Coordinates of C-alpha atoms in Angstrom, one line a residue:
M1 CA 15.3 47.0 15.6
S2 CA 18.4 45.1 17.0
Y3 CA 16.0 43.3 19.3
L4 CA 13.9 42.0 16.4
D5 CA 16.9 40.9 14.5
N6 CA 18.1 38.9 17.4
E7 CA 14.7 37.4 17.8
R8 CA 14.5 36.6 14.0
L9 CA 18.1 35.1 14.2
K10 CA 17.2 32.9 17.3
Q11 CA 14.1 31.6 15.3
I12 CA 16.2 30.7 12.3
V13 CA 18.9 29.0 14.3
F14 CA 16.2 27.0 16.3
L15 CA 14.5 26.1 12.9
L16 CA 17.9 24.9 11.4
I17 CA 18.4 22.7 14.5
I18 CA 15.0 21.3 14.3
A19 CA 15.6 20.6 10.5
F20 CA 19.1 19.0 11.1
I21 CA 17.7 16.6 13.7
G22 CA 14.7 15.8 11.6
I23 CA 16.8 15.0 8.6
I24 CA 19.0 12.6 10.8
L25 CA 16.0 10.9 12.3
F26 CA 14.4 10.6 8.9
K27 CA 17.4 8.8 7.4
E28 CA 17.9 6.6 10.1
L29 CA 14.2 5.6 10.4
Y30 CA 13.3 5.6 6.6
A31 CA 13.3 1.7 6.7
F32 CA 10.0 2.1 8.9
L33 CA 8.4 4.7 6.6
P34 CA 6.3 2.1 4.8
G35 CA 4.9 0.8 8.4
F36 CA 4.4 4.3 9.4
L37 CA 2.3 5.1 6.3
G38 CA 0.3 1.9 6.8
A39 CA -0.5 2.8 10.4
V40 CA -1.6 6.3 9.3
T41 CA -3.8 4.6 6.6
F42 CA -5.5 2.2 9.0
Y43 CA -5.9 4.9 11.7
V44 CA -7.8 7.1 9.3
L45 CA -10.0 4.2 8.2
S46 CA -10.8 3.0 11.7
R47 CA -10.7 6.1 14.0
K48 CA -14.3 6.7 14.0
Y49 CA -15.1 3.2 15.1
M50 CA -12.5 3.6 17.8
F51 CA -14.2 6.7 19.0
R52 CA -17.7 5.0 18.9
L53 CA -16.4 1.8 20.8
V54 CA -14.6 4.1 23.5
E55 CA -16.9 7.0 24.0
V56 CA -20.2 5.6 23.0
R57 CA -19.9 2.0 24.1
K58 CA -17.5 2.7 27.0
W59 CA -14.9 0.1 26.0
R60 CA -11.5 0.2 27.5
K61 CA -8.8 1.8 25.1
N62 CA -6.8 -1.1 24.8
W63 CA -9.4 -3.7 24.2
A64 CA -11.1 -1.4 21.6
A65 CA -7.8 -1.0 19.9
A66 CA -7.0 -4.7 19.9
T67 CA -10.4 -5.6 18.5
I68 CA -10.0 -3.1 15.6
M69 CA -6.5 -4.6 14.8
I70 CA -7.8 -8.2 14.7
L71 CA -10.8 -7.4 12.6
S72 CA -8.5 -5.5 10.1
F73 CA -6.1 -8.3 10.1
L74 CA -8.8 -10.9 9.6
I75 CA -10.8 -8.9 6.9
I76 CA -8.0 -7.2 5.0
L77 CA -4.6 -8.5 5.5
L78 CA -5.2 -12.2 5.9
P79 CA -7.1 -12.5 2.4
I80 CA -4.4 -10.4 0.8
G81 CA -1.6 -12.5 2.5
M82 CA -3.2 -15.6 1.2
L83 CA -3.3 -14.2 -2.3
V84 CA 0.3 -13.0 -2.2
N85 CA 1.3 -16.4 -0.8
M86 CA -0.3 -18.1 -3.7
L87 CA 1.5 -15.7 -6.2
T88 CA 4.8 -16.2 -4.4
A89 CA 4.6 -19.9 -4.8
K90 CA 4.0 -19.7 -8.6
V91 CA 6.8 -17.1 -8.9
A92 CA 9.2 -19.3 -7.0
Y93 CA 8.1 -22.3 -9.4
A94 CA 8.8 -20.0 -12.4
I95 CA 12.2 -19.3 -11.1
K96 CA 13.1 -22.9 -10.4
H97 CA 11.8 -23.9 -13.9
S98 CA 13.0 -20.8 -15.8
G99 CA 14.5 -23.0 -18.5
E100 CA 11.1 -24.7 -19.3
L101 CA 9.4 -21.3 -19.3
I102 CA 11.7 -20.0 -21.9
A103 CA 11.4 -23.1 -23.9
G104 CA 7.6 -22.7 -23.7
I105 CA 7.6 -19.0 -24.8
E106 CA 10.0 -20.2 -27.6
K107 CA 7.2 -22.7 -28.7
I108 CA 4.5 -20.2 -28.5
N109 CA 6.5 -17.8 -30.6
E110 CA 7.1 -20.4 -33.3
Q111 CA 3.5 -21.3 -33.5
L112 CA 2.6 -17.6 -34.0
K113 CA 5.2 -17.3 -36.7
Q114 CA 3.8 -20.3 -38.6
S115 CA 0.1 -19.4 -38.0
A116 CA 0.0 -15.6 -38.3
G117 CA 3.5 -14.6 -39.5
L118 CA 4.4 -12.9 -36.2
D119 CA 7.7 -12.9 -34.7
L120 CA 7.2 -11.4 -31.3
M121 CA 10.4 -12.9 -29.6
S122 CA 13.8 -12.4 -30.9
D123 CA 16.8 -14.2 -29.4
A124 CA 17.7 -10.9 -27.8
R125 CA 14.2 -10.5 -26.2
L126 CA 14.2 -14.2 -24.9
Q127 CA 17.7 -13.4 -23.4
K128 CA 16.2 -10.3 -21.5
I129 CA 13.3 -12.4 -20.3
Q130 CA 15.5 -15.1 -18.9
E131 CA 17.6 -12.4 -17.3
Y132 CA 14.5 -10.8 -15.7
I133 CA 13.4 -14.1 -14.3
T134 CA 16.7 -14.9 -12.8
N135 CA 17.4 -11.5 -11.5
V136 CA 14.1 -9.7 -10.8
L137 CA 11.7 -12.2 -9.6
P138 CA 13.7 -13.6 -6.8
G139 CA 13.5 -10.0 -5.4
F140 CA 9.8 -10.5 -5.6
V141 CA 9.9 -13.5 -3.3
G142 CA 12.3 -11.9 -1.1
A143 CA 10.1 -8.8 -0.6
T144 CA 7.5 -11.0 1.2
F145 CA 9.8 -10.9 4.4
N146 CA 10.1 -7.1 4.0
T147 CA 6.2 -6.9 3.8
L148 CA 5.8 -8.9 6.9
T149 CA 8.2 -6.6 8.7
A150 CA 6.2 -3.6 7.5
V151 CA 3.0 -5.1 8.8
A152 CA 4.6 -5.8 12.2
I153 CA 5.7 -2.2 12.5
M154 CA 2.5 -1.0 11.2
Y155 CA 0.4 -2.7 14.0
F156 CA 2.9 -1.6 16.5
I157 CA 2.4 2.1 15.6
L158 CA -1.2 1.7 14.9
Y159 CA -1.8 0.5 18.6
F160 CA -0.5 3.5 20.2
M161 CA -2.3 5.9 17.6
L162 CA -5.5 4.2 18.3
V163 CA -5.1 4.1 22.3
N164 CA -4.0 7.8 22.2
A165 CA -6.2 9.0 19.4
R166 CA -7.9 12.0 21.1
E167 CA -4.7 13.3 22.7
M168 CA -2.7 12.8 19.5
E169 CA -5.3 14.6 17.4
E170 CA -5.5 17.6 19.8
A171 CA -1.9 17.9 19.9
L172 CA -1.6 18.0 16.0
Y173 CA -4.3 20.6 15.9
E174 CA -2.5 22.6 18.5
Y175 CA 1.0 22.4 17.3
I176 CA 0.7 22.4 13.5
P177 CA 1.7 25.9 12.4
L178 CA -1.2 26.6 10.2
K179 CA -4.5 28.5 10.5
D180 CA -7.3 26.6 12.1
E181 CA -9.2 26.4 8.6
N182 CA -6.1 24.9 7.0
V183 CA -5.5 22.3 9.9
E184 CA -9.2 21.3 9.2
L185 CA -8.7 21.3 5.5
L186 CA -5.6 19.0 6.0
G187 CA -7.5 16.6 8.1
H188 CA -10.6 16.6 5.7
E189 CA -8.3 16.0 2.7
M190 CA -6.2 13.3 4.5
Q191 CA -9.4 11.3 5.0
N192 CA -10.5 11.7 1.4
M193 CA -7.1 10.7 0.1
V194 CA -6.7 7.6 2.2
R195 CA -10.3 6.6 1.4
S196 CA -9.9 7.3 -2.4
N197 CA -6.2 5.6 -2.5
A198 CA -6.4 2.7 0.2
I199 CA -9.9 1.6 -0.6
G200 CA -10.7 2.7 -4.2
I201 CA -7.7 1.4 -6.1
P202 CA -7.7 -2.2 -4.5
L203 CA -11.4 -2.4 -4.6
I204 CA -11.7 -1.5 -8.3
A205 CA -8.9 -4.0 -9.0
L206 CA -10.7 -6.7 -7.0
I207 CA -13.8 -6.0 -9.0
Q208 CA -12.0 -6.4 -12.2
G209 CA -10.4 -9.4 -10.9
V210 CA -13.8 -11.0 -10.1
I211 CA -15.3 -10.1 -13.5
S212 CA -12.1 -11.6 -15.2
L213 CA -12.6 -14.8 -13.0
V214 CA -16.0 -15.2 -14.5
G215 CA -14.6 -15.1 -18.0
Y216 CA -11.8 -17.4 -17.2
L217 CA -14.3 -20.1 -15.9
I218 CA -16.6 -19.7 -18.9
F219 CA -13.8 -19.9 -21.5
G220 CA -11.9 -22.7 -19.9
V221 CA -8.7 -21.0 -18.8
P222 CA -6.5 -23.3 -16.9
E223 CA -6.0 -22.5 -13.2
P224 CA -8.6 -19.6 -13.2
V225 CA -8.1 -18.8 -9.4
F226 CA -4.4 -18.1 -9.9
W227 CA -5.0 -16.0 -12.9
F228 CA -7.7 -14.2 -10.9
V229 CA -5.1 -13.3 -8.4
V230 CA -2.5 -12.1 -11.0
T231 CA -5.3 -10.1 -12.6
C232 CA -6.1 -8.3 -9.3
F233 CA -2.7 -7.3 -8.8
C234 CA -2.1 -6.2 -12.5
A235 CA -5.2 -4.1 -12.4
M236 CA -3.7 -1.7 -9.9
L237 CA -0.9 -1.0 -12.4
P238 CA -1.4 2.2 -14.4
I239 CA -2.3 2.3 -18.1
I240 CA -2.0 -1.3 -19.0
G241 CA -3.9 -2.9 -16.0
A242 CA -5.7 -6.1 -16.4
A243 CA -4.8 -6.2 -20.0
A244 CA -1.4 -7.3 -19.0
V245 CA -3.0 -10.8 -18.1
Y246 CA -5.9 -11.2 -20.7
V247 CA -4.0 -10.1 -23.9
P248 CA -1.1 -12.6 -23.6
M249 CA -3.6 -15.3 -22.3
G250 CA -5.7 -14.8 -25.5
I251 CA -2.7 -15.0 -27.7
Y252 CA -1.4 -18.0 -26.1
M253 CA -4.7 -19.7 -26.4
L254 CA -4.9 -18.7 -30.2
S255 CA -1.4 -20.1 -30.7
G256 CA -2.4 -23.4 -28.9
G257 CA -5.3 -24.2 -31.4
Q258 CA -8.0 -22.8 -29.0
T259 CA -9.3 -20.4 -31.6
W260 CA -12.7 -19.5 -30.3
Q261 CA -11.6 -19.4 -26.6
G262 CA -8.7 -17.2 -27.5
I263 CA -11.0 -14.7 -29.5
A264 CA -13.5 -14.9 -26.6
V265 CA -10.9 -14.1 -23.9
L266 CA -9.7 -11.1 -25.8
A267 CA -13.1 -9.8 -26.8
Y268 CA -14.4 -10.3 -23.1
G269 CA -11.2 -8.7 -21.7
F270 CA -11.5 -5.4 -23.7
G271 CA -15.3 -5.3 -23.8
V272 CA -16.2 -6.3 -20.4
V273 CA -13.2 -6.1 -18.0
G274 CA -11.6 -3.0 -19.6
S275 CA -15.0 -1.0 -19.6
S276 CA -15.9 -2.3 -15.9
D277 CA -12.8 -0.1 -14.8
N278 CA -14.5 3.1 -16.0
I279 CA -18.0 2.1 -14.7
F280 CA -17.2 1.2 -11.3
R281 CA -14.7 4.0 -10.9
M282 CA -17.5 6.7 -11.6
M283 CA -19.7 4.8 -9.4
L284 CA -17.2 4.8 -6.5
A285 CA -15.9 8.3 -7.0
R286 CA -19.3 9.6 -5.8
R287 CA -18.8 7.7 -2.4
I288 CA -15.2 7.7 -1.6
G289 CA -13.8 10.3 -3.7
D290 CA -11.8 10.1 -7.2
V291 CA -8.1 9.6 -7.8
H292 CA -6.8 11.5 -11.0
P293 CA -5.2 9.1 -13.4
L294 CA -2.0 11.0 -13.6
I295 CA -1.7 10.8 -9.8
T296 CA -2.3 7.2 -10.0
I297 CA 0.3 6.6 -12.9
F298 CA 3.1 8.6 -11.3
G299 CA 2.2 7.5 -7.8
V300 CA 2.6 3.9 -8.8
I301 CA 5.9 4.5 -10.4
I302 CA 7.3 6.4 -7.6
G303 CA 5.8 4.0 -4.8
I304 CA 7.1 0.9 -6.3
S305 CA 10.4 2.5 -6.5
L306 CA 10.5 3.7 -2.9
F307 CA 8.5 0.9 -1.1
G308 CA 8.3 -2.1 -3.4
F309 CA 4.9 -3.8 -3.9
I310 CA 3.0 -1.9 -1.2
G311 CA 4.0 1.4 -3.1
L312 CA 1.0 0.7 -5.3
I313 CA -1.1 2.3 -2.5
F314 CA 1.5 4.4 -0.8
G315 CA 2.8 6.1 -3.9
P316 CA -0.5 7.8 -5.0
L317 CA -1.2 8.9 -1.4
L318 CA 2.3 10.6 -1.2
I319 CA 1.5 12.5 -4.4
S320 CA -1.9 13.4 -3.1
L321 CA -0.5 14.5 0.1
F322 CA 2.1 16.7 -1.8
I323 CA -0.6 18.3 -3.8
V324 CA -2.7 19.2 -0.5
L325 CA 0.3 20.7 1.1
L326 CA 0.9 23.0 -1.8
K327 CA -2.9 23.9 -1.7
I328 CA -2.5 24.7 2.0
Y329 CA 0.7 26.7 1.4
S330 CA -1.0 28.7 -1.1
N331 CA -4.0 29.4 1.2
E332 CA -1.7 30.1 4.0
Y333 CA 0.8 32.4 2.5
L334 CA 0.2 33.3 -1.1
V335 CA -3.5 34.1 -0.7
K336 CA -2.7 36.6 2.1
K337 CA -0.4 38.5 -0.2
R338 CA -3.0 38.5 -2.9
E339 CA -5.6 39.8 -0.3
V340 CA -3.2 42.6 0.7
K341 CA -2.6 43.3 -3.0
V342 CA -6.5 43.5 -3.5
V343 CA -6.9 45.7 -0.5
K344 CA -4.4 48.1 -1.5
T345 CA -5.8 48.3 -5.0
A346 CA -9.3 49.0 -3.5
H347 CA -7.7 51.7 -1.4
A348 CA -6.0 53.3 -4.4
K349 CA -9.2 53.3 -6.4
E350 CA -11.0 54.9 -3.6
K351 CA -8.4 57.7 -3.3
Q352 CA -8.6 58.2 -7.0
M353 CA -12.3 58.5 -6.9
K354 CA -12.3 61.1 -4.2
K355 CA -9.8 63.0 -6.1
T356 CA -11.7 62.9 -9.3
G357 CA -15.0 64.0 -7.3
E358 CA -13.0 67.0 -5.8

């Protein structure tokens, strides 16, 4: 008994040391977490192509990894970077001309008050808007540098993950302290989560942006390409989504005397853009998996707080991973207890039947 107690004590002490060192490392490397999550995301999306190039086409590992990284940059990150650059330029302009922007809002509010009797902007609200522009928006511009840093770290980690893909997966499979079926479940769920979050959410937002762009061109909205970019980003936000763009735009056009255009923008937004989210979400759910709306809502809130803008993707991913880990924990430990309980109950019933038969 003392031998077992000593072994258990050694195990606990060893686990405490591992946990202590792990907490220190996580605290010091927390700034690199977005880059690490990005590397994991891109690895899951590209691993099968890496294996195909190396194991089927017999490419060298470093050349295959470099090719995949370059293609991912050109196809995914470069277009997103150009859109963010366009949006950042407009935000910088808004900061520089914040006084003119507030004056324009006051003018629109006055027109709405005269035409429809609506007083949407009190002095207190205008003051809050000006404070937001002068305090919050500069952080958005500054976040561009942080995003570039995260991308650089992501590709640095991704390269070594791709080059050592087989060895890394075999080591994870060997050393993760779970049953084989749960290790496979974790890998399967990770692939589904990454596809549904990293592909599904941006793809649906892009579809809504394209549909909105068609309406902006038809109804003569000024700078339609810029508003297309804004709509794409807003469409990833939970609950309000693309309505954060076309509702104020429709009201602005109504207040400016463009009555039929304003009504058309609002009708098109609610009728076509709004319904397209549900239609394409159902279509994509069959192919890449679906994300529950609550996961998206709370994931975006938590993700933006933790990682900034890129938290739109990583926030829901973290919540999905947490749910999967809960499922695996239940399967690994709680189910065993239930199974033992069921077996004991079955034995008890069998004994009772024997006694009754006797």
